[in-house]
Coordinates of N, CA, C and O in Angstrom, one line a residue:
X217 N -52.3 -21.9 -32.8 CA -52.6 -20.7 -33.4 C -51.7 -20.4 -34.6 O -50.5 -20.7 -34.5
X218 N -52.2 -19.8 -35.6 CA -51.4 -19.4 -36.8 C -51.7 -18.1 -37.4 O -51.7 -17.9 -38.6
X219 N -52.0 -17.1 -36.5 CA -52.3 -15.8 -36.9 C -51.1 -14.9 -36.7 O -50.4 -15.1 -35.6
X220 N -50.7 -14.1 -37.6 CA -49.6 -13.2 -37.5 C -49.9 -12.0 -36.6 O -50.8 -11.2 -36.9
X221 N -49.3 -11.9 -35.4 CA -49.6 -10.9 -34.5 C -48.9 -9.6 -34.9 O -48.1 -9.5 -35.9
X222 N -49.2 -8.5 -34.3 CA -48.7 -7.1 -34.7 C -47.2 -7.0 -34.7 O -46.6 -6.4 -35.5
X223 N -46.6 -7.6 -33.7 CA -45.1 -7.5 -33.6 C -44.5 -8.3 -34.7 O -43.6 -7.8 -35.4
X224 N -45.0 -9.5 -35.0 CA -44.5 -10.3 -36.1 C -44.8 -9.6 -37.4 O -44.0 -9.7 -38.3
X225 N -45.9 -8.9 -37.5 CA -46.2 -8.2 -38.8 C -45.2 -7.1 -39.1 O -44.8 -6.9 -40.2
X226 N -44.7 -6.5 -38.0 CA -43.7 -5.5 -38.2 C -42.4 -6.1 -38.8 O -41.7 -5.6 -39.6
X227 N -42.1 -7.3 -38.3 CA -40.9 -8.0 -38.8 C -41.1 -8.4 -40.3 O -40.2 -8.2 -41.1
X228 N -42.3 -8.9 -40.6 CA -42.6 -9.2 -42.0 C -42.5 -8.0 -42.9 O -41.9 -8.1 -43.9
X229 N -43.0 -6.9 -42.4 CA -43.0 -5.7 -43.2 C -41.5 -5.3 -43.5 O -41.2 -4.9 -44.6
X230 N -40.7 -5.4 -42.4 CA -39.3 -5.0 -42.6 C -38.6 -5.9 -43.7 O -37.9 -5.4 -44.6
X231 N -38.7 -7.2 -43.5 CA -38.1 -8.1 -44.5 C -38.7 -8.0 -45.9 O -38.1 -8.2 -46.9
X232 N -40.0 -7.8 -45.9 CA -40.7 -7.6 -47.2 C -40.1 -6.4 -48.0 O -39.9 -6.5 -49.2
X233 N -39.9 -5.3 -47.3 CA -39.3 -4.1 -48.0 C -37.9 -4.5 -48.5 O -37.6 -4.0 -49.6
X234 N -37.2 -5.2 -47.8 CA -35.8 -5.7 -48.3 C -36.0 -6.5 -49.5 O -35.3 -6.4 -50.5
X235 N -36.9 -7.4 -49.5 CA -37.2 -8.3 -50.7 C -37.7 -7.6 -51.9 O -37.3 -7.8 -53.0
X236 N -38.5 -6.6 -51.6 CA -39.0 -5.8 -52.8 C -37.9 -5.0 -53.4 O -37.8 -4.9 -54.6
X237 N -36.9 -4.6 -52.6 CA -35.8 -3.9 -53.1 C -34.7 -4.8 -53.8 O -33.8 -4.3 -54.5
X238 N -34.9 -6.1 -53.5 CA -33.9 -7.1 -54.1 C -34.7 -8.2 -54.7 O -34.9 -9.3 -54.2
X239 N -35.2 -8.0 -55.9 CA -36.1 -8.9 -56.6 C -35.6 -10.3 -56.9 O -36.4 -11.2 -57.2
X240 N -34.3 -10.5 -56.8 CA -33.8 -11.8 -57.1 C -33.6 -12.7 -55.9 O -33.4 -13.9 -56.0
X241 N -33.9 -12.1 -54.7 CA -33.8 -12.9 -53.5 C -35.0 -13.7 -53.2 O -36.1 -13.3 -53.5
X242 N -34.8 -14.9 -52.7 CA -35.9 -15.8 -52.3 C -35.8 -16.2 -50.8 O -34.7 -16.1 -50.3
X243 N -36.9 -16.6 -50.2 CA -36.8 -16.9 -48.8 C -37.5 -18.3 -48.6 O -38.3 -18.7 -49.4
X244 N -37.2 -18.9 -47.5 CA -37.9 -20.0 -46.9 C -38.5 -19.6 -45.6 O -37.9 -18.9 -44.8
X245 N -39.8 -20.0 -45.5 CA -40.5 -19.8 -44.2 C -40.7 -21.1 -43.6 O -41.4 -22.0 -44.2
X246 N -40.1 -21.3 -42.4 CA -40.1 -22.6 -41.8 C -40.9 -22.6 -40.5 O -40.6 -21.9 -39.5
X247 N -42.0 -23.3 -40.5 CA -43.0 -23.3 -39.4 C -42.6 -24.4 -38.4 O -42.2 -25.5 -38.7
X248 N -42.7 -24.0 -37.1 CA -42.4 -24.8 -36.0 C -43.5 -24.8 -35.0 O -44.3 -23.9 -34.9
X249 N -43.6 -25.9 -34.2 CA -44.6 -26.0 -33.1 C -43.9 -26.5 -31.8 O -42.8 -26.8 -31.8
X250 N -44.7 -26.4 -30.8 CA -44.2 -27.1 -29.5 C -44.4 -28.6 -29.6 O -44.9 -29.1 -30.6
X251 N -44.1 -29.3 -28.6 CA -44.1 -30.7 -28.6 C -45.5 -31.3 -28.4 O -45.7 -32.5 -28.5
X252 N -46.4 -30.5 -28.0 CA -47.8 -31.0 -27.7 C -48.5 -31.2 -29.0 O -48.4 -30.5 -29.9
X253 N -49.3 -32.3 -29.0 CA -50.0 -32.7 -30.2 C -49.3 -33.8 -30.9 O -48.2 -34.1 -30.7
X254 N -50.0 -34.4 -31.8 CA -49.4 -35.5 -32.6 C -48.5 -35.0 -33.6 O -48.6 -33.8 -34.0
X255 N -47.5 -35.8 -34.1 CA -46.6 -35.3 -35.1 C -47.3 -34.9 -36.4 O -47.0 -33.9 -37.0
X256 N -48.4 -35.6 -36.7 CA -49.2 -35.2 -37.9 C -49.8 -33.8 -37.7 O -49.8 -33.0 -38.6
X257 N -50.4 -33.6 -36.6 CA -51.1 -32.3 -36.3 C -50.1 -31.2 -36.3 O -50.3 -30.1 -36.8
X258 N -48.9 -31.5 -35.7 CA -47.9 -30.4 -35.6 C -47.3 -30.1 -36.9 O -47.0 -28.9 -37.2
X259 N -47.1 -31.1 -37.8 CA -46.6 -30.8 -39.1 C -47.6 -29.9 -39.9 O -47.2 -28.9 -40.5
X260 N -48.9 -30.2 -39.8 CA -49.9 -29.4 -40.4 C -50.0 -28.0 -39.8 O -50.1 -27.0 -40.5
X261 N -49.9 -27.9 -38.5 CA -49.9 -26.6 -37.8 C -48.7 -25.7 -38.2 O -48.8 -24.5 -38.5
X262 N -47.5 -26.3 -38.3 CA -46.3 -25.6 -38.7 C -46.5 -25.1 -40.1 O -46.1 -24.0 -40.4
X263 N -47.1 -25.9 -41.0 CA -47.4 -25.4 -42.3 C -48.3 -24.3 -42.4 O -48.1 -23.3 -43.1
X264 N -49.4 -24.3 -41.6 CA -50.4 -23.2 -41.5 C -49.7 -22.0 -41.0 O -50.0 -20.9 -41.5
X265 N -48.9 -22.1 -40.0 CA -48.1 -20.9 -39.5 C -47.3 -20.3 -40.6 O -47.3 -19.1 -40.8
X266 N -46.5 -21.1 -41.3 CA -45.6 -20.6 -42.4 C -46.5 -20.0 -43.5 O -46.1 -18.9 -44.0
X267 N -47.6 -20.6 -43.8 CA -48.4 -20.1 -44.9 C -49.0 -18.7 -44.5 O -49.2 -17.8 -45.3
X268 N -49.4 -18.6 -43.2 CA -49.9 -17.3 -42.7 C -48.9 -16.2 -42.9 O -49.2 -15.1 -43.3
X269 N -47.6 -16.5 -42.6 CA -46.6 -15.5 -42.8 C -46.3 -15.3 -44.3 O -46.1 -14.1 -44.7
X270 N -46.4 -16.3 -45.1 CA -46.3 -16.1 -46.5 C -47.3 -15.2 -47.1 O -47.0 -14.3 -47.9
X271 N -48.6 -15.3 -46.6 CA -49.6 -14.4 -47.0 C -49.3 -13.0 -46.6 O -49.6 -12.0 -47.4
X272 N -48.8 -12.8 -45.5 CA -48.4 -11.4 -45.0 C -47.3 -10.9 -45.9 O -47.4 -9.7 -46.3
X273 N -46.3 -11.7 -46.3 CA -45.3 -11.2 -47.2 C -45.9 -10.8 -48.6 O -45.5 -9.8 -49.1
X274 N -46.9 -11.6 -49.0 CA -47.5 -11.3 -50.3 C -48.3 -10.0 -50.2 O -48.3 -9.2 -51.2
X275 N -48.9 -9.7 -49.1 CA -49.6 -8.4 -48.9 C -48.7 -7.2 -49.0 O -49.1 -6.1 -49.4
X276 N -47.4 -7.4 -48.7 CA -46.4 -6.4 -48.8 C -45.6 -6.4 -50.1 O -44.6 -5.8 -50.2
X277 N -46.1 -7.1 -51.1 CA -45.5 -7.1 -52.4 C -44.5 -8.1 -52.8 O -43.9 -8.1 -53.9
X278 N -44.4 -9.2 -52.0 CA -43.4 -10.3 -52.3 C -44.2 -11.3 -53.1 O -45.2 -11.9 -52.5
X279 N -43.8 -11.6 -54.3 CA -44.5 -12.6 -55.1 C -44.4 -14.0 -54.5 O -43.3 -14.4 -54.0
X280 N -45.4 -14.8 -54.7 CA -45.4 -16.2 -54.1 C -44.3 -17.1 -54.6 O -43.9 -18.0 -53.9
X281 N -43.8 -16.8 -55.9 CA -42.8 -17.7 -56.4 C -41.4 -17.4 -55.7 O -40.5 -18.2 -56.0
X282 N -41.4 -16.5 -54.9 CA -40.1 -16.2 -54.1 C -40.1 -16.7 -52.7 O -39.2 -16.5 -52.0
X283 N -41.2 -17.4 -52.4 CA -41.4 -17.9 -51.0 C -41.6 -19.4 -51.0 O -42.4 -20.0 -51.7
X284 N -40.8 -20.1 -50.2 CA -40.9 -21.6 -50.0 C -41.4 -21.8 -48.6 O -40.8 -21.3 -47.7
X285 N -42.5 -22.5 -48.5 CA -43.1 -22.8 -47.2 C -42.7 -24.3 -46.8 O -42.8 -25.2 -47.5
X286 N -42.1 -24.4 -45.6 CA -41.7 -25.7 -45.0 C -42.2 -25.8 -43.6 O -42.3 -24.8 -42.9
X287 N -42.6 -27.0 -43.2 CA -43.0 -27.3 -41.8 C -42.0 -28.3 -41.2 O -41.8 -29.3 -41.8
X288 N -41.5 -27.9 -40.0 CA -40.7 -28.9 -39.3 C -41.5 -29.5 -38.1 O -41.0 -30.3 -37.4
X289 N -42.7 -28.9 -37.9 CA -43.5 -29.4 -36.8 C -42.8 -29.2 -35.5 O -42.2 -28.2 -35.2
X290 N -42.7 -30.3 -34.7 CA -42.1 -30.2 -33.4 C -40.6 -30.7 -33.4 O -39.9 -30.8 -32.4
X291 N -40.1 -31.0 -34.6 CA -38.8 -31.7 -34.7 C -37.6 -30.9 -34.4 O -36.5 -31.5 -34.1
X292 N -37.6 -29.5 -34.5 CA -36.4 -28.7 -34.3 C -36.8 -27.6 -33.2 O -36.9 -26.5 -33.6
X293 N -36.9 -28.0 -32.0 CA -37.2 -27.0 -31.0 C -36.1 -26.0 -30.7 O -34.9 -26.3 -30.8
X294 N -36.6 -24.8 -30.5 CA -35.6 -23.7 -30.1 C -35.2 -23.8 -28.6 O -34.1 -23.4 -28.2
X295 N -36.1 -24.4 -27.8 CA -35.9 -24.6 -26.4 C -36.3 -26.0 -26.1 O -37.4 -26.4 -26.4
X296 N -35.4 -26.8 -25.4 CA -35.7 -28.2 -25.1 C -36.5 -28.4 -23.9 O -36.9 -29.5 -23.5
X297 N -36.9 -27.3 -23.2 CA -37.7 -27.4 -21.9 C -39.1 -27.9 -22.2 O -39.6 -28.0 -23.3
X298 N -39.7 -28.1 -21.1 CA -41.1 -28.6 -21.1 C -42.0 -27.7 -20.3 O -42.8 -28.2 -19.5
X299 N -41.8 -26.4 -20.4 CA -42.6 -25.4 -19.7 C -43.3 -24.5 -20.7 O -43.0 -24.6 -21.9
X300 N -44.3 -23.8 -20.3 CA -45.0 -22.8 -21.2 C -44.0 -21.9 -21.8 O -44.2 -21.6 -23.0
X301 N -43.0 -21.4 -21.1 CA -42.1 -20.5 -21.7 C -41.3 -21.1 -22.8 O -41.0 -20.5 -23.9
X302 N -40.9 -22.4 -22.6 CA -40.2 -23.1 -23.7 C -41.1 -23.4 -24.9 O -40.6 -23.2 -26.0
X303 N -42.3 -23.8 -24.6 CA -43.2 -24.1 -25.7 C -43.5 -22.8 -26.5 O -43.6 -22.8 -27.7
X304 N -43.6 -21.6 -25.8 CA -43.8 -20.4 -26.5 C -42.7 -20.1 -27.5 O -42.9 -19.6 -28.6
X305 N -41.4 -20.4 -27.1 CA -40.3 -20.1 -28.0 C -40.3 -21.1 -29.2 O -39.8 -20.7 -30.3
X306 N -40.9 -22.3 -29.0 CA -40.9 -23.3 -30.1 C -42.0 -23.0 -31.1 O -41.9 -23.5 -32.2
X307 N -43.0 -22.2 -30.7 CA -44.1 -21.9 -31.7 C -43.6 -20.7 -32.5 O -43.8 -19.5 -32.0
X308 N -43.1 -20.9 -33.7 CA -42.5 -19.8 -34.4 C -42.4 -20.1 -35.9 O -42.6 -21.3 -36.3
X309 N -42.1 -19.1 -36.7 CA -41.8 -19.2 -38.1 C -40.5 -18.6 -38.3 O -40.3 -17.4 -37.9
X310 N -39.5 -19.3 -38.8 CA -38.2 -18.8 -39.1 C -38.2 -18.3 -40.6 O -38.7 -19.0 -41.5
X311 N -37.5 -17.2 -40.8 CA -37.3 -16.7 -42.2 C -35.8 -16.9 -42.5 O -34.9 -16.4 -41.8
X312 N -35.6 -17.6 -43.6 CA -34.2 -17.9 -44.1 C -34.1 -17.5 -45.6 O -35.0 -17.8 -46.4
X313 N -33.0 -16.9 -45.9 CA -32.6 -16.6 -47.3 C -32.3 -17.9 -48.0 O -31.7 -18.8 -47.4
X314 N -32.6 -17.9 -49.2 CA -32.2 -19.1 -50.0 C -31.0 -18.8 -50.8 O -30.7 -17.8 -51.3

């Protein structure tokens, strides 16, 4: 799944307002997946997740040239477990200042 949910949209809105107030700042959006699926599929899914968040940032006024989209796929898990709870933590997009 790569749809931005309501809770995540509030986070995007918060950071977008900061970026609008600081026009020289840039961000990286790093998409992650859980371990299920092929590496190729997970890289593509991580990219789609990060792009969905980038589109949300743009809706709140952040220009596309201030956003870098990166996919890590399954390579950098937040949780090394093999349970649904661990997989849920690994399906994410991280926002990093550049």
